[in-house]
Structures are given as structure tokens and as C-alpha cells.
PDB file of C-alpha atoms and ligand atoms in Angstrom:
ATOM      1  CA  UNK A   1     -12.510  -5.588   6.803  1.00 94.00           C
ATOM      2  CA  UNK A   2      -9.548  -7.283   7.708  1.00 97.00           C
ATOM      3  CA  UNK A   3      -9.231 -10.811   5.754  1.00 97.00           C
ATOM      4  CA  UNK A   4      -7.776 -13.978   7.595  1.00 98.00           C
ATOM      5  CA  UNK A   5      -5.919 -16.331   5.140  1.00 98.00           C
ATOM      6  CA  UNK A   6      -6.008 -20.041   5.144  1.00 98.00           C
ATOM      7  CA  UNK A   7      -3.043 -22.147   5.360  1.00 98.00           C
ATOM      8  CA  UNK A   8      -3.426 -22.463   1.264  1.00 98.00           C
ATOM      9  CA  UNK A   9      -4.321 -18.704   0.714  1.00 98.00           C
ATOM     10  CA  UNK A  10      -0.686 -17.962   2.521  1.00 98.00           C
ATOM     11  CA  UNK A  11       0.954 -20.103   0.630  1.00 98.00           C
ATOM     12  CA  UNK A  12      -0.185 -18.982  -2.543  1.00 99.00           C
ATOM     13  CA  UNK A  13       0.702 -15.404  -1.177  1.00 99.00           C
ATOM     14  CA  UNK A  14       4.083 -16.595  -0.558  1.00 99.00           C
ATOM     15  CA  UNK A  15       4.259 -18.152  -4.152  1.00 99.00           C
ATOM     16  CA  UNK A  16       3.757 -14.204  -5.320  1.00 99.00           C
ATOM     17  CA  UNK A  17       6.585 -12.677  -2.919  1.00 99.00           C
ATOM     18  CA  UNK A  18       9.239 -15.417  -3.841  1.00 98.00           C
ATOM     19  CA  UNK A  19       8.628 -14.961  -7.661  1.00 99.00           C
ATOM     20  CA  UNK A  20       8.818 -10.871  -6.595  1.00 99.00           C
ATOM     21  CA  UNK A  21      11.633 -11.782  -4.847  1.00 98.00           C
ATOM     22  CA  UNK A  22      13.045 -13.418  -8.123  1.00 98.00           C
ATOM     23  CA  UNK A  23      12.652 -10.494 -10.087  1.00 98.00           C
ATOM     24  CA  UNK A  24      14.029  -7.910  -7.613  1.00 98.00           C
ATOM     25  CA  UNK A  25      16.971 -10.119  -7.749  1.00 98.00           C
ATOM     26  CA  UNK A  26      16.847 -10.256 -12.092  1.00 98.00           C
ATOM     27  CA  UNK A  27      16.674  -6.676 -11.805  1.00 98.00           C
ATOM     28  CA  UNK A  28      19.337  -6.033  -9.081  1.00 98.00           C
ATOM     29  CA  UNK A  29      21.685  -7.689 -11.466  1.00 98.00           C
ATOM     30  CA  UNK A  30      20.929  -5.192 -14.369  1.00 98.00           C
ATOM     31  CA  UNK A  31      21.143  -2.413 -12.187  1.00 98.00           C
ATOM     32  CA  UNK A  32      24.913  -0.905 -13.439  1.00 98.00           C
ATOM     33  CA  UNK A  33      25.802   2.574 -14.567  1.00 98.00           C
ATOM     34  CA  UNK A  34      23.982   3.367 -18.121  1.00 98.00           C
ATOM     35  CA  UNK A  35      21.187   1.639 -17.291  1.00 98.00           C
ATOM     36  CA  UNK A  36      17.809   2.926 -17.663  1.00 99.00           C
ATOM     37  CA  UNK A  37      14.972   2.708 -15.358  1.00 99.00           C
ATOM     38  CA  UNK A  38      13.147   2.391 -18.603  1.00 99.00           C
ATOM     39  CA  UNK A  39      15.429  -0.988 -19.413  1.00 99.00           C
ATOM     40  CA  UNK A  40      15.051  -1.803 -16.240  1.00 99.00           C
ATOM     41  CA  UNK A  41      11.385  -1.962 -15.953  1.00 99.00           C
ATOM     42  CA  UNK A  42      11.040  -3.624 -18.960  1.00 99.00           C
ATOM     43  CA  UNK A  43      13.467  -6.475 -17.385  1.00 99.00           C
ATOM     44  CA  UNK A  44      10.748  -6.876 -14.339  1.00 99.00           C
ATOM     45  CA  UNK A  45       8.273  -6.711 -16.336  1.00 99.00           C
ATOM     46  CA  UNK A  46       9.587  -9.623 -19.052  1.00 99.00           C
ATOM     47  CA  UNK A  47      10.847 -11.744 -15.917  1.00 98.00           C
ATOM     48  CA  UNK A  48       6.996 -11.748 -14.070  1.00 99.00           C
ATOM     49  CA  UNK A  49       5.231 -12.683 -17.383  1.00 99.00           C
ATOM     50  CA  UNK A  50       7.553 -15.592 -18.536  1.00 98.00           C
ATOM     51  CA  UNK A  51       6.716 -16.722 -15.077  1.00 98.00           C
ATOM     52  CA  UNK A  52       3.311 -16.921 -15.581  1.00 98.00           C
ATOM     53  CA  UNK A  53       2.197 -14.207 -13.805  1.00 99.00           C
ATOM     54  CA  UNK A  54       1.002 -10.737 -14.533  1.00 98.00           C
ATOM     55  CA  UNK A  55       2.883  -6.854 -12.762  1.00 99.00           C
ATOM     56  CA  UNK A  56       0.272  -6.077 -10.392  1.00 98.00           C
ATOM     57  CA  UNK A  57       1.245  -2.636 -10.367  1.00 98.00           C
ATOM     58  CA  UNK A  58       0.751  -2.154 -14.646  1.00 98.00           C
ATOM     59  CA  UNK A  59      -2.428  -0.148 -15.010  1.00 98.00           C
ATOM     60  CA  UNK A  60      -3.418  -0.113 -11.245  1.00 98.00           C
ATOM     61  CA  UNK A  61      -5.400   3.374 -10.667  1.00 98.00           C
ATOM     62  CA  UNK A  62      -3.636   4.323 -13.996  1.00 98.00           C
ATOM     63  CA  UNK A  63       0.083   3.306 -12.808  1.00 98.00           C
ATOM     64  CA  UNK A  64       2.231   3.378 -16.268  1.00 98.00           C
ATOM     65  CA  UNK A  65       4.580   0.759 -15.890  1.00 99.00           C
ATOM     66  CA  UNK A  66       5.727  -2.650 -14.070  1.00 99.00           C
ATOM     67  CA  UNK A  67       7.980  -1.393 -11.313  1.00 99.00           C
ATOM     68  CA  UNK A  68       8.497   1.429  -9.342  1.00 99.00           C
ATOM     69  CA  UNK A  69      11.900   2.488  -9.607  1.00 99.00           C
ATOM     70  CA  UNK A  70      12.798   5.000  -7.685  1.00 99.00           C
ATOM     71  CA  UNK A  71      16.423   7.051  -7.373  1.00 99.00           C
ATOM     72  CA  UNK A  72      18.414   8.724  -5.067  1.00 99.00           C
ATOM     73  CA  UNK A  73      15.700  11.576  -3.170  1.00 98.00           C
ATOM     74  CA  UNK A  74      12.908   9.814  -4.776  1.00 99.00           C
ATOM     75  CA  UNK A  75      11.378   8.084  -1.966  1.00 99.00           C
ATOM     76  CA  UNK A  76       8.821   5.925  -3.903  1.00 99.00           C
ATOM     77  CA  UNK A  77       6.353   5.318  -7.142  1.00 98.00           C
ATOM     78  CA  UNK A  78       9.453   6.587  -9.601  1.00 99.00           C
ATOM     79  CA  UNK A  79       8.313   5.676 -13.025  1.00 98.00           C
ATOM     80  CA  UNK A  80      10.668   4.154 -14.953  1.00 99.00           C
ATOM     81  CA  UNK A  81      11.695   6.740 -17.647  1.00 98.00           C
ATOM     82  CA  UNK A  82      13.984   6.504 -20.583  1.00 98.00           C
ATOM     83  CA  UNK A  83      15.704   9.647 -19.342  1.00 98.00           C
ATOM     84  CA  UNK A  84      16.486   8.494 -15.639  1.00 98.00           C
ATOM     85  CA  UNK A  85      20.103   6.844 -16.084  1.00 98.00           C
ATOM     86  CA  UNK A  86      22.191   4.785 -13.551  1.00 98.00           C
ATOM     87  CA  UNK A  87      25.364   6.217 -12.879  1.00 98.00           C
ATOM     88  CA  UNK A  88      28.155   5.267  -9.894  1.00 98.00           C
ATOM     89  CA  UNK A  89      26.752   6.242  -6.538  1.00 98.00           C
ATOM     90  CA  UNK A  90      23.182   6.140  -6.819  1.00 98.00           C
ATOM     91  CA  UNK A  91      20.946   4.134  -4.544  1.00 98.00           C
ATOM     92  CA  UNK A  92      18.120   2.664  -6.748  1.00 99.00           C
ATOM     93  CA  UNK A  93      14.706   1.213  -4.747  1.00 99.00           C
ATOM     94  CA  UNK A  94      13.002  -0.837  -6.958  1.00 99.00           C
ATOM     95  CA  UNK A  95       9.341  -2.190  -6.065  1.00 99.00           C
ATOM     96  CA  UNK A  96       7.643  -4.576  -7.983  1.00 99.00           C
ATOM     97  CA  UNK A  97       4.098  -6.838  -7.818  1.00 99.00           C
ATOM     98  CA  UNK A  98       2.494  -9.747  -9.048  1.00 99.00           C
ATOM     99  CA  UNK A  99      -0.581 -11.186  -9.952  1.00 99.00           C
ATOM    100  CA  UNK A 100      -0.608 -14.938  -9.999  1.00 98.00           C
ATOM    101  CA  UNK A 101      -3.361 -17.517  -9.086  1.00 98.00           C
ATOM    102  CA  UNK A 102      -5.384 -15.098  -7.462  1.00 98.00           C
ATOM    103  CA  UNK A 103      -2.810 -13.270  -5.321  1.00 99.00           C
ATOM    104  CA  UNK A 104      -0.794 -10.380  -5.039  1.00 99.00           C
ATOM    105  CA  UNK A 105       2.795 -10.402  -4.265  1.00 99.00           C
ATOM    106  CA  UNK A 106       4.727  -6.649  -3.113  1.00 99.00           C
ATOM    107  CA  UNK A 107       7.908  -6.304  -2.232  1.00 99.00           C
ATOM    108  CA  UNK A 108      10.676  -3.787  -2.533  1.00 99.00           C
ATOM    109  CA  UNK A 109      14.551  -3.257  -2.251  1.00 99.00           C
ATOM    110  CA  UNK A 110      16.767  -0.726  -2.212  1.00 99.00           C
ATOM    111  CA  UNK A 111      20.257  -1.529  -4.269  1.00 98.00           C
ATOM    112  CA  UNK A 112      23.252   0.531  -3.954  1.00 98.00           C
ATOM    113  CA  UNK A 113      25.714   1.072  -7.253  1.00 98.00           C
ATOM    114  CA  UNK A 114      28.828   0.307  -6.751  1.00 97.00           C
ATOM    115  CA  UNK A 115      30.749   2.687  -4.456  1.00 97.00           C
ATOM    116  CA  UNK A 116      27.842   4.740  -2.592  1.00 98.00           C
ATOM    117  CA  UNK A 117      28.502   7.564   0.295  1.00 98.00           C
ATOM    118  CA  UNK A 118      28.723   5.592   3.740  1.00 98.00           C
ATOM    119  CA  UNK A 119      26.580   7.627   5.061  1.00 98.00           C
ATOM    120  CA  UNK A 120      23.781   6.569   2.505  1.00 98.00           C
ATOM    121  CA  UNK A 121      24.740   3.056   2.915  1.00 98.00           C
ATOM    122  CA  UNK A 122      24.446   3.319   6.621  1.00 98.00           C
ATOM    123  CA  UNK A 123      21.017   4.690   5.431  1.00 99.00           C
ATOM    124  CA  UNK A 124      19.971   1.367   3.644  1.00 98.00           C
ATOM    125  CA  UNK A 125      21.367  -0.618   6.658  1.00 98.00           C
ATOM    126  CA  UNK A 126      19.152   1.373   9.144  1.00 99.00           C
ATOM    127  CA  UNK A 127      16.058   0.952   6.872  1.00 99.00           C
ATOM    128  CA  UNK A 128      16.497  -2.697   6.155  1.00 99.00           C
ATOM    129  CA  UNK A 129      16.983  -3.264  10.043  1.00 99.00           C
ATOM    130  CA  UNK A 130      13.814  -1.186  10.823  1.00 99.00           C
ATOM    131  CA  UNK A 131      11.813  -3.173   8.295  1.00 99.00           C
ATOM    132  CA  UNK A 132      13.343  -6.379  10.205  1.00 98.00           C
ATOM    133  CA  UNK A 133      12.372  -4.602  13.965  1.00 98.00           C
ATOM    134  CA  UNK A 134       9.255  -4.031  13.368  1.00 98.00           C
ATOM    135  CA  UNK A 135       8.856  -7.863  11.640  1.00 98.00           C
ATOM    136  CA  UNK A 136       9.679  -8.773  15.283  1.00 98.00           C
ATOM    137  CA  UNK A 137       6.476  -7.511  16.344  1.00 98.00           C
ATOM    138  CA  UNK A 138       4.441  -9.048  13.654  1.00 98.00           C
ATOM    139  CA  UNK A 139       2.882 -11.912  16.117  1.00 97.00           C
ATOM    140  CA  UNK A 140      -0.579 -12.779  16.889  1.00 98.00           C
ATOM    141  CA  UNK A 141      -1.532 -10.215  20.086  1.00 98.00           C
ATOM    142  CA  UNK A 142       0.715  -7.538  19.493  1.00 98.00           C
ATOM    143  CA  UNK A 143      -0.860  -4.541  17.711  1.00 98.00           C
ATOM    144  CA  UNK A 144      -0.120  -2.552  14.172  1.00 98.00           C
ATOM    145  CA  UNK A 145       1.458   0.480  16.651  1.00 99.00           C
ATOM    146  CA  UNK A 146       3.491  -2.230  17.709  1.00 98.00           C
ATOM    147  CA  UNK A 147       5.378  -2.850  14.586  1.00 98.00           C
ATOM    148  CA  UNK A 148       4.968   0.973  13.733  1.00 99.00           C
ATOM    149  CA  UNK A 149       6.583   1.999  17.227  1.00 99.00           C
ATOM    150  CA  UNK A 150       9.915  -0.675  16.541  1.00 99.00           C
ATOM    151  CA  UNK A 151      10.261   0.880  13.067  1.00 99.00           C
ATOM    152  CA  UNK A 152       9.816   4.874  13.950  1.00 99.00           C
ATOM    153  CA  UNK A 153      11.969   4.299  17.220  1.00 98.00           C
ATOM    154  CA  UNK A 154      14.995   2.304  15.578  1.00 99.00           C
ATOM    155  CA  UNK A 155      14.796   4.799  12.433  1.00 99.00           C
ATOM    156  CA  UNK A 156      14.762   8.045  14.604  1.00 98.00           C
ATOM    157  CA  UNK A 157      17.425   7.033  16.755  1.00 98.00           C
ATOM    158  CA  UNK A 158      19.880   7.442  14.214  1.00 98.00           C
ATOM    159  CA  UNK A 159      18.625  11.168  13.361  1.00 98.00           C
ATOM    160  CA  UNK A 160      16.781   9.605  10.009  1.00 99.00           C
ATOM    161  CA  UNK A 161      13.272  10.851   9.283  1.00 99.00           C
ATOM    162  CA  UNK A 162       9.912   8.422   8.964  1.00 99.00           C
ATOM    163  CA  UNK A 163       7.982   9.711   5.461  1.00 99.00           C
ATOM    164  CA  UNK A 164       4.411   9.982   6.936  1.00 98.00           C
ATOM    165  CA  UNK A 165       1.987   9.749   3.787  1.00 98.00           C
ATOM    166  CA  UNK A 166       2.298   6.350   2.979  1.00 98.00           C
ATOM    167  CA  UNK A 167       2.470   3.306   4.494  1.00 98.00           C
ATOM    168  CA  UNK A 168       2.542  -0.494   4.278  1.00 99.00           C
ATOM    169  CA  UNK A 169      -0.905  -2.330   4.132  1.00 98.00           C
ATOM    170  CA  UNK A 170      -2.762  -5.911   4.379  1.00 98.00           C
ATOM    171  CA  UNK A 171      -2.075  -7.939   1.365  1.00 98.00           C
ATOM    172  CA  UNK A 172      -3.802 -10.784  -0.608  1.00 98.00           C
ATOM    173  CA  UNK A 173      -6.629 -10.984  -3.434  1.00 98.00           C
ATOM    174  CA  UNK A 174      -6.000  -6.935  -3.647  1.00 98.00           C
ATOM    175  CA  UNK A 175      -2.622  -5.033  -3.396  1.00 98.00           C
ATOM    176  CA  UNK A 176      -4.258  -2.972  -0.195  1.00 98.00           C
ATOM    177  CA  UNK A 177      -5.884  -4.803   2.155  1.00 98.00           C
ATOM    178  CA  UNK A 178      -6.846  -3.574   5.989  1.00 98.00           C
ATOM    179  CA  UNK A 179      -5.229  -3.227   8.164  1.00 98.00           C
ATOM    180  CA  UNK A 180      -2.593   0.209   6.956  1.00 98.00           C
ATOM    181  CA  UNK A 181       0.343   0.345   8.496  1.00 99.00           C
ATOM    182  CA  UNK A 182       2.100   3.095   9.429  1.00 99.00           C
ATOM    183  CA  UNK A 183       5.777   2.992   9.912  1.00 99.00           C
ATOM    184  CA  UNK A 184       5.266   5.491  13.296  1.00 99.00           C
ATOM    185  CA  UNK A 185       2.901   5.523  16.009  1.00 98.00           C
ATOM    186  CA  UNK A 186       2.480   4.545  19.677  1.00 98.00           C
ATOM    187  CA  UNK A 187       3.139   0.946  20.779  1.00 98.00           C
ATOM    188  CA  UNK A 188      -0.668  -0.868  21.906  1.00 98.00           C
ATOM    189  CA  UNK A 189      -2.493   0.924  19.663  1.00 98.00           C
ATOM    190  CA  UNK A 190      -3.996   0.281  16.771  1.00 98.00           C
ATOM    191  CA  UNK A 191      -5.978  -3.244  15.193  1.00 98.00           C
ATOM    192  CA  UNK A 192      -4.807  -6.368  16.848  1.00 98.00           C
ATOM    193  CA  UNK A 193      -2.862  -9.115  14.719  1.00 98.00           C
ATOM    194  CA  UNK A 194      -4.335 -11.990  14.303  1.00 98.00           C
ATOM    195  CA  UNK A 195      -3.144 -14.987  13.157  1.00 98.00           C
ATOM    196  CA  UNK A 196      -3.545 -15.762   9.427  1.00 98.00           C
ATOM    197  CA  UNK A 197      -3.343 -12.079   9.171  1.00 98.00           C
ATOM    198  CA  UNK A 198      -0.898 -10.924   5.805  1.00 98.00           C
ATOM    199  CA  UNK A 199       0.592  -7.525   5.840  1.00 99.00           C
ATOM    200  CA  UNK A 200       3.444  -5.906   3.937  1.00 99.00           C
ATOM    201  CA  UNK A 201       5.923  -3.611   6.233  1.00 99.00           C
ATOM    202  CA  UNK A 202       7.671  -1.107   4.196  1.00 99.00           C
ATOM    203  CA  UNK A 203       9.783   1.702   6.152  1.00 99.00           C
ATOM    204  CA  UNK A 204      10.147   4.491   3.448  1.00 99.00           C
ATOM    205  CA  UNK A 205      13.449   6.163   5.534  1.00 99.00           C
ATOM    206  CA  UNK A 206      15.294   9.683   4.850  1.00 99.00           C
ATOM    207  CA  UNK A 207      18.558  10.779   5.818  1.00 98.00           C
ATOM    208  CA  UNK A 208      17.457  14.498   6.382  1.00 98.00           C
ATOM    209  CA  UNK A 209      14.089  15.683   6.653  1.00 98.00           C
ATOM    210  CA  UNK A 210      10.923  13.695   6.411  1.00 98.00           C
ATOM    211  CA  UNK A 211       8.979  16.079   4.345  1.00 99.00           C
ATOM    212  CA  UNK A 212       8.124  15.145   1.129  1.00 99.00           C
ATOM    213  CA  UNK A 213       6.577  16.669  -2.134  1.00 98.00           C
ATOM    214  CA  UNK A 214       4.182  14.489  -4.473  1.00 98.00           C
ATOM    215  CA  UNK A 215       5.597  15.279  -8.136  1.00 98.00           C
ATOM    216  CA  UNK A 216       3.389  16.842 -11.117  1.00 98.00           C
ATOM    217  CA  UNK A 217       3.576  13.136 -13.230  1.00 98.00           C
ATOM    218  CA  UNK A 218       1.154  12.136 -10.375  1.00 98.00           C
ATOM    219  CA  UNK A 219       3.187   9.437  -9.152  1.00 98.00           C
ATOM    220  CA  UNK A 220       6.817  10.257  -7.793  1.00 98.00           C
ATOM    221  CA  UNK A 221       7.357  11.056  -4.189  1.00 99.00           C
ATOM    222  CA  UNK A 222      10.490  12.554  -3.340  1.00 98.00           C
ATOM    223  CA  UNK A 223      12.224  14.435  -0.356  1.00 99.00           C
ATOM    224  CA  UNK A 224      11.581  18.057   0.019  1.00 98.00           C
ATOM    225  CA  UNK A 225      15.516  18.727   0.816  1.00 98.00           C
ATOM    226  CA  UNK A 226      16.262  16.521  -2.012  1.00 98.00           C
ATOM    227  CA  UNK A 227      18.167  14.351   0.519  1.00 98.00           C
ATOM    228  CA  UNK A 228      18.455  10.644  -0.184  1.00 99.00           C
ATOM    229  CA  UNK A 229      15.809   7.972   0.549  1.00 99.00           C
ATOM    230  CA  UNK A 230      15.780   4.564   1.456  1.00 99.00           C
ATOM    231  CA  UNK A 231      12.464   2.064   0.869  1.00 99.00           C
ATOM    232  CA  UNK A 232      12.252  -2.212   1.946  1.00 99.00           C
ATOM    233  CA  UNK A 233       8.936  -3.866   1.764  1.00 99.00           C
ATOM    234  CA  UNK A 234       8.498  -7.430   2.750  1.00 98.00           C
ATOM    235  CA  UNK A 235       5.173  -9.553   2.787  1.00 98.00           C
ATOM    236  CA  UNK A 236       5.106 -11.106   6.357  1.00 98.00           C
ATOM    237  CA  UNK A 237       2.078 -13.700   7.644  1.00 98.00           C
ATOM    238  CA  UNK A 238       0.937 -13.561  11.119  1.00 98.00           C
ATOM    239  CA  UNK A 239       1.239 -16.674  13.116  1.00 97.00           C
ATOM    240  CA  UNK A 240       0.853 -17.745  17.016  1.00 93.00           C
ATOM    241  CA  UNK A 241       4.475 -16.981  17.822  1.00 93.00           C
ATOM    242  CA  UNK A 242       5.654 -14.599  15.222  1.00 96.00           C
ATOM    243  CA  UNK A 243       6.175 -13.504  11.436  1.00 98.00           C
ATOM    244  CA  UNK A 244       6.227 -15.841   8.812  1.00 98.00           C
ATOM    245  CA  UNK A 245       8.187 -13.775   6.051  1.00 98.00           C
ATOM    246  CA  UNK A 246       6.333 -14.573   2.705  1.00 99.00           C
ATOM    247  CA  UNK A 247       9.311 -12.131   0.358  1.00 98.00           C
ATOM    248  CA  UNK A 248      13.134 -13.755   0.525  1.00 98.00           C
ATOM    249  CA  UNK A 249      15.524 -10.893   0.943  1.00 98.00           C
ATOM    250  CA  UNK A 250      18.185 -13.952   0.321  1.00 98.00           C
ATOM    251  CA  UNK A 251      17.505 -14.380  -3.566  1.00 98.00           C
ATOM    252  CA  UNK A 252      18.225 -10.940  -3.534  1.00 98.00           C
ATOM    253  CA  UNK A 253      21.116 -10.658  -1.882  1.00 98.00           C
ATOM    254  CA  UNK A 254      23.090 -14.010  -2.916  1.00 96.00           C
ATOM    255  CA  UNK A 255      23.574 -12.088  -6.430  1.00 86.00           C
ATOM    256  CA  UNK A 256      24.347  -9.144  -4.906  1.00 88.00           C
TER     257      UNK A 256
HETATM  258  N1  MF3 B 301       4.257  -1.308  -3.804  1.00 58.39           N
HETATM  259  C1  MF3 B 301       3.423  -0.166  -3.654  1.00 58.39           C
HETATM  260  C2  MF3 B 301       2.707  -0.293  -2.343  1.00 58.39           C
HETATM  261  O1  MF3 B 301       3.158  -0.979  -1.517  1.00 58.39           O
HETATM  262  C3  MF3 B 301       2.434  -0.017  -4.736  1.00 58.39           C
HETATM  263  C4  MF3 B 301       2.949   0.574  -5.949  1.00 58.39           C
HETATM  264  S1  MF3 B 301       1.858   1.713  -6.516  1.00 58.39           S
HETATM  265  C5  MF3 B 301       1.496   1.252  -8.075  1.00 58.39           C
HETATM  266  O2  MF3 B 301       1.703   0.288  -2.102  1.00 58.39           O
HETATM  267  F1  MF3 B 301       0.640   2.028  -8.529  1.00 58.39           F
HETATM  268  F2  MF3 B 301       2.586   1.229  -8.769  1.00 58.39           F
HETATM  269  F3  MF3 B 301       0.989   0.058  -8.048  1.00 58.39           F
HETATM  270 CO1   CO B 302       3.265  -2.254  -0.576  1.00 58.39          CO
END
């Protein structure tokens, strides 16, 4: 079942992705060499609660902490560890949720550390641009292939590989709503998007291979080749003539 949102429902969503956006930014400032993830979680998870809201992610299906922090060829779901330290180099995709009045906000970013490889920051450019093609298609009429097609299509051009097993998902009362949606497929297929429709769009990206292998803590997802990934996730409403984008990448990246 695929929930339409009300004019207030969205904006309460939205009111969830900026304060997500918030903290992404709060962490992205932390994020230096010596850091832990550990620290770093514990930053997100401070910065959501003083802001009267609770980490969506803290207990969901047994998930251990506030954020997903995940480094280098982890792809996704990292758990922030004590042990996992942030040195020169590393890229560092952080995902975070809220619960607040009802609502769920999801959003994730990918930060680089200082100097990184340019081939990994080309990496971060192609995913963040392949999160922002498929938005594109995120208008009433077009179809979830639609936005999966932009994404796979931009992302494969440059030789990158789509991960497969996840994807992004409708969002609002729960974290994972209907409609999935996949970041490949075939263009026209798929459920129509409707307007009042909210959906995250999260391109999880590699630079080699797009095989990956589900660590024993139950959570981490990492690449087979041990290659670096990248991961964005915005919250996006559908209207008439296009995506409203509920998550502001700009928060982020004015402290950047
Ligand atoms: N942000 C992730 C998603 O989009 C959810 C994190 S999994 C959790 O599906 F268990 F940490 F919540
Ligand atoms: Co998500």
C-alpha cells in the first residue's frame, strides 16, 4: 500500500529531513582523523534528541546505534564502533533518522577527509549526481524504473557498479514505506508516482565491482573486492511537475 501525504503530512516529513540534514552537517564537522565512529555516533545521536526528536534507526529490527556510519568499502549499515578510527583519506557515509511528530526523516551523505584519491572523489561526485538524475524523474506520471533507469545509466557510464540488494523506499509514519526503489531497472516500469507520493532515493555506488558480502555483526555491507563505496539518500515529495526535495544537501555542505 502506497500512502499519499497531505500537504501537512509533507511538511512534517520535511521537518524530519531538515533536522537530519542538521545533524549530518553536526557530524560532518566532527568527522577529522582520530575520530571514532563510536564518537561520532554518539554526536548524531546527542544532536537529534536535544532537538526533540528521537534516532529512528536506534533499536529498529535490533539496529545498535543512532547512525550508520559506514567507511571506505563499507557500502552501508556500518555500526559505529570504538575501534573504527578516522584517518586522512577515508571517505566516511554517514546515515542517520529521525522520529519526530509522527514522522520519519532518512537521509545520508558521504564526506571525504581531507585529501582523498581523485578517483574516489570522482566516485562521490558521480553518486551524488546520480542521486540528483534520478530526482529529475521523481514527477507525478513518470514511473519508479524511471528514476531507477537515470541512476543505473549515469552510474554505469562511468564504469562504477549499482549494489543490487538494497534500495531506497517510500517514507513517512514508518522508515519503509511502498513503493522500493531500486537504483537499476528499465525506464516505464514499475508503480506510477503519484503526487503526494514521499520516497527516499539512495544510489549505494562502487568504484569496482558491485558484489557485495553482508558481514557476520548482521549489519555491515561491504564490497566483495574491498573497493571503495559511495552512498547519498535524500527524502524527495512527488508533485505535478517534479520533486520537492524534503533533505537539504546545503546545510551540509555550507560547513563543509
Ligand atoms: N537509512 C537506512 C535505509 O534507508 C536505514 C538504516 S537501517 C537501520 O533503509 F537499521 F539502521 F535503521
Ligand atoms: Co533510506
Amino acid at each position: 500500500m502506497i500512502y499519499l501525504k497531505t500537504e501537512e503530512e509533507i511538511g512534517l516529513l520535511r521537518e524530519n529531513n531538515i533536522l537530519v540534514s542538521q545533524a549530518l552537517a553536526e557530524v560532518g564537522r566532527h568527522i577529522k582523523p582520530g575520530v571514532t565512529t563510536k564518537q561520532l555516533d554518539k554526536i548524531a545521536e546527542d544532536f537529534i534528541r536535544s532537538h526533540g526528536a528521537t534516532p529512528a534507526f536506534l533499536g529498529y529490527q535490533g539496529y545498535p546505534a543512532s547512525a550508520c556510519i559506514s567507511v571506505n568499502e563499507q557500502v552501508v549499515h556500518g555500526i559505529p564502533s570504538d575501534k573504527v578510527v578516522i584517518k586522512e583519506g577515508d571517505i566516511v557515509s554517514v546515515d542517520l533518522g529521525t522520529f519526530m511528530k509522527g514522522f520519519v526523516g532518512d537521509s545520508a551523505y558521504t564526506f571525504a577527509v581531507g585529501e582523498v584519491d581523485p578517483e574516489v572523489r570522482q566516485l562521490l561526485d558521480v553518486t551524488k549526481e546520480a542521486l540528483y538524475r534520478g530526482t529529475a524523474q521523481a514527477k507525478a506520471g513518470n514511473r519508479v524504473g524511471d528514476i531507477s533507469a537515470a541512476v543505473q545509466d549515469y552510474a554505469e557510464s562511468f564504469g562504477y557498479g549499482v549494489v543490487r540488494e538494497l534500495e531506497g523506499h517510500g517514507l513517512g509514519r514508518k522508515m519503509h514505506e511502498a513503493p522500493g526503489v531500486p537504483n537499476f531497472g528499465m525506464r516505464g516500469r514499475g508503480p506510477m508516482l503519484k503526487e503526494g507520493m514521499v520516497i527516499c532515493i539512495e544510489p549505494m555506488i562502487t568504484m569496482g565491482s558491485r558484489a557485495v558480502v553482508f558481514e557476520r555483526d548482521g549489519w555491515t555491507v561491504r564490497t566483495k573486492d574491498r573497493k571503495p563505496a559511495a552512498h547519498y539518500e535524500f527524502a524527495v515529495a512527488i508533485r505535478k511537475d517534479g520533486a520537492d526535495v524534503l533533505t537539504d544537501f546545503s546545510i551540509i555542505e555550507q560547513s563543509l
